XYZ file of C-alpha atoms in Angstrom:
160
model
C 145.729 117.990 104.100
C 142.659 118.396 105.861
C 142.184 117.562 109.499
C 138.691 116.098 108.923
C 138.090 112.451 110.036
C 137.536 110.274 107.406
C 134.053 109.036 107.033
C 133.487 105.291 105.804
C 130.486 104.526 103.992
C 129.822 101.595 106.089
C 129.724 104.579 108.861
C 126.938 106.218 107.566
C 123.427 105.215 108.253
C 121.860 103.334 105.394
C 118.870 104.714 103.767
C 117.205 101.909 101.700
C 113.844 101.755 100.339
C 111.988 99.689 102.746
C 110.693 96.921 100.554
C 110.999 93.881 103.129
C 109.691 95.493 106.075
C 107.138 97.587 104.557
C 105.641 94.478 102.849
C 105.139 92.611 106.313
C 104.056 95.908 107.643
C 101.394 95.933 104.890
C 100.475 92.171 105.212
C 100.107 92.528 108.870
C 98.446 95.435 108.951
C 95.946 94.383 106.339
C 95.141 90.955 107.853
C 94.262 92.440 110.838
C 91.715 94.869 109.327
C 89.779 92.296 106.891
C 89.681 89.919 109.680
C 88.408 92.624 112.400
C 85.837 93.905 109.299
C 84.727 90.070 108.983
C 84.414 89.637 112.237
C 82.205 92.660 112.639
C 80.033 91.690 109.335
C 79.448 88.290 111.038
C 78.311 89.760 114.211
C 76.427 92.818 113.079
C 75.285 91.615 109.452
C 76.407 95.350 108.584
C 78.396 94.892 105.118
C 81.877 96.264 106.228
C 83.929 93.513 105.124
C 82.103 93.396 101.662
C 82.505 97.164 101.405
C 86.506 96.462 102.105
C 86.298 93.760 99.140
C 84.171 95.345 97.269
C 85.452 96.079 93.414
C 82.575 96.602 91.388
C 83.916 99.923 90.116
C 87.552 98.621 88.793
C 87.308 98.870 85.227
C 88.485 95.319 83.608
C 87.079 93.236 86.434
C 84.132 91.124 87.256
C 81.677 92.754 89.498
C 82.834 89.998 91.926
C 85.335 87.458 92.171
C 86.238 84.856 94.553
C 86.628 86.129 97.996
C 90.233 85.383 98.469
C 91.053 86.965 95.462
C 89.121 90.195 96.737
C 91.273 89.826 99.844
C 94.128 89.480 97.936
C 93.783 92.653 96.096
C 93.047 94.593 99.325
C 96.526 93.086 100.590
C 98.313 94.433 97.451
C 96.465 98.093 98.519
C 97.739 97.285 102.136
C 101.366 96.410 101.382
C 101.692 99.609 98.912
C 100.625 101.383 101.805
C 102.803 99.703 104.240
C 105.784 100.234 101.972
C 104.987 104.383 102.039
C 104.258 104.210 105.906
C 107.768 102.360 106.313
C 109.444 104.781 104.107
C 107.876 108.032 105.676
C 109.033 106.724 108.796
C 112.651 105.761 107.729
C 112.750 109.302 106.354
C 111.237 111.295 109.183
C 111.165 108.803 112.410
C 109.143 111.418 114.668
C 105.547 110.493 115.611
C 105.580 107.238 113.697
C 102.204 105.993 115.619
C 100.712 109.136 115.026
C 101.539 108.759 111.007
C 100.395 105.369 111.279
C 96.797 106.451 112.850
C 96.739 109.287 110.334
C 97.111 106.929 107.265
C 94.289 104.849 109.010
C 91.980 107.959 109.497
C 92.788 109.231 105.743
C 91.792 105.629 104.296
C 88.853 105.559 106.553
C 87.460 108.371 104.189
C 87.401 105.866 101.474
C 84.094 104.964 103.088
C 82.595 108.073 100.804
C 83.192 107.016 97.431
C 83.236 103.285 98.148
C 79.812 103.281 99.425
C 78.450 105.236 96.442
C 79.583 102.591 94.001
C 77.895 99.644 94.949
C 74.358 98.302 95.789
C 76.056 95.546 97.964
C 77.418 98.085 100.686
C 75.994 100.024 103.541
C 75.171 103.534 102.487
C 76.568 106.714 102.944
C 73.886 107.338 105.864
C 74.584 104.227 107.858
C 76.193 105.811 110.641
C 76.640 102.314 112.691
C 78.511 101.139 109.419
C 80.509 104.362 109.161
C 81.506 103.921 113.071
C 82.731 100.175 112.611
C 84.769 101.453 109.591
C 86.446 104.013 110.784
C 87.125 102.185 113.887
C 88.396 99.512 112.472
C 90.699 101.800 110.076
C 92.256 103.679 112.929
C 93.167 100.328 114.474
C 94.805 99.742 111.162
C 96.644 102.666 111.704
C 97.761 101.724 115.300
C 98.995 98.198 113.910
C 101.139 100.571 111.378
C 102.731 102.354 113.962
C 103.515 99.291 116.229
C 105.144 97.659 113.127
C 107.372 100.829 112.709
C 108.411 100.665 116.420
C 108.805 97.174 116.572
C 111.390 97.251 113.773
C 113.114 99.941 115.331
C 113.400 97.865 118.283
C 115.111 95.120 116.081
C 118.434 95.993 115.666
C 119.942 99.214 116.911
C 121.065 101.199 113.968
C 119.640 99.075 111.326
C 117.395 101.137 108.806
C 113.806 100.957 109.060
């Protein structure tokens, strides 16, 4: 007989795929990013919100859809990012905020190809647009990080 204590399955930390929290993280951070870029475009006239919703390059879709549908597509992408981010933080919880900011920084690099795919959006050499775009995406990353922190405070021992 072994002297090792019996570990029940219920005593082990649960590691489930973080659908619910990932979806909410993606929705919240995507809404903040979208409304922030819309406000910037409204105040400055620089088409950074148009760039966010740009679907000119997606095969099988018309070049423009109603704004709410384009925004919904943006939220679908953000939800995918949110699920990935929460999963990543769940398996490696160190530096959650830094990981969120890293995702925001990396996603801001989409400015380069997106600005080349449409005539309705700012050019690649528009430094003001790039500054707004990168700043908004870094804020997006901070929101991701805040969501992860908020979920860990919900219930000690509950998986992200």
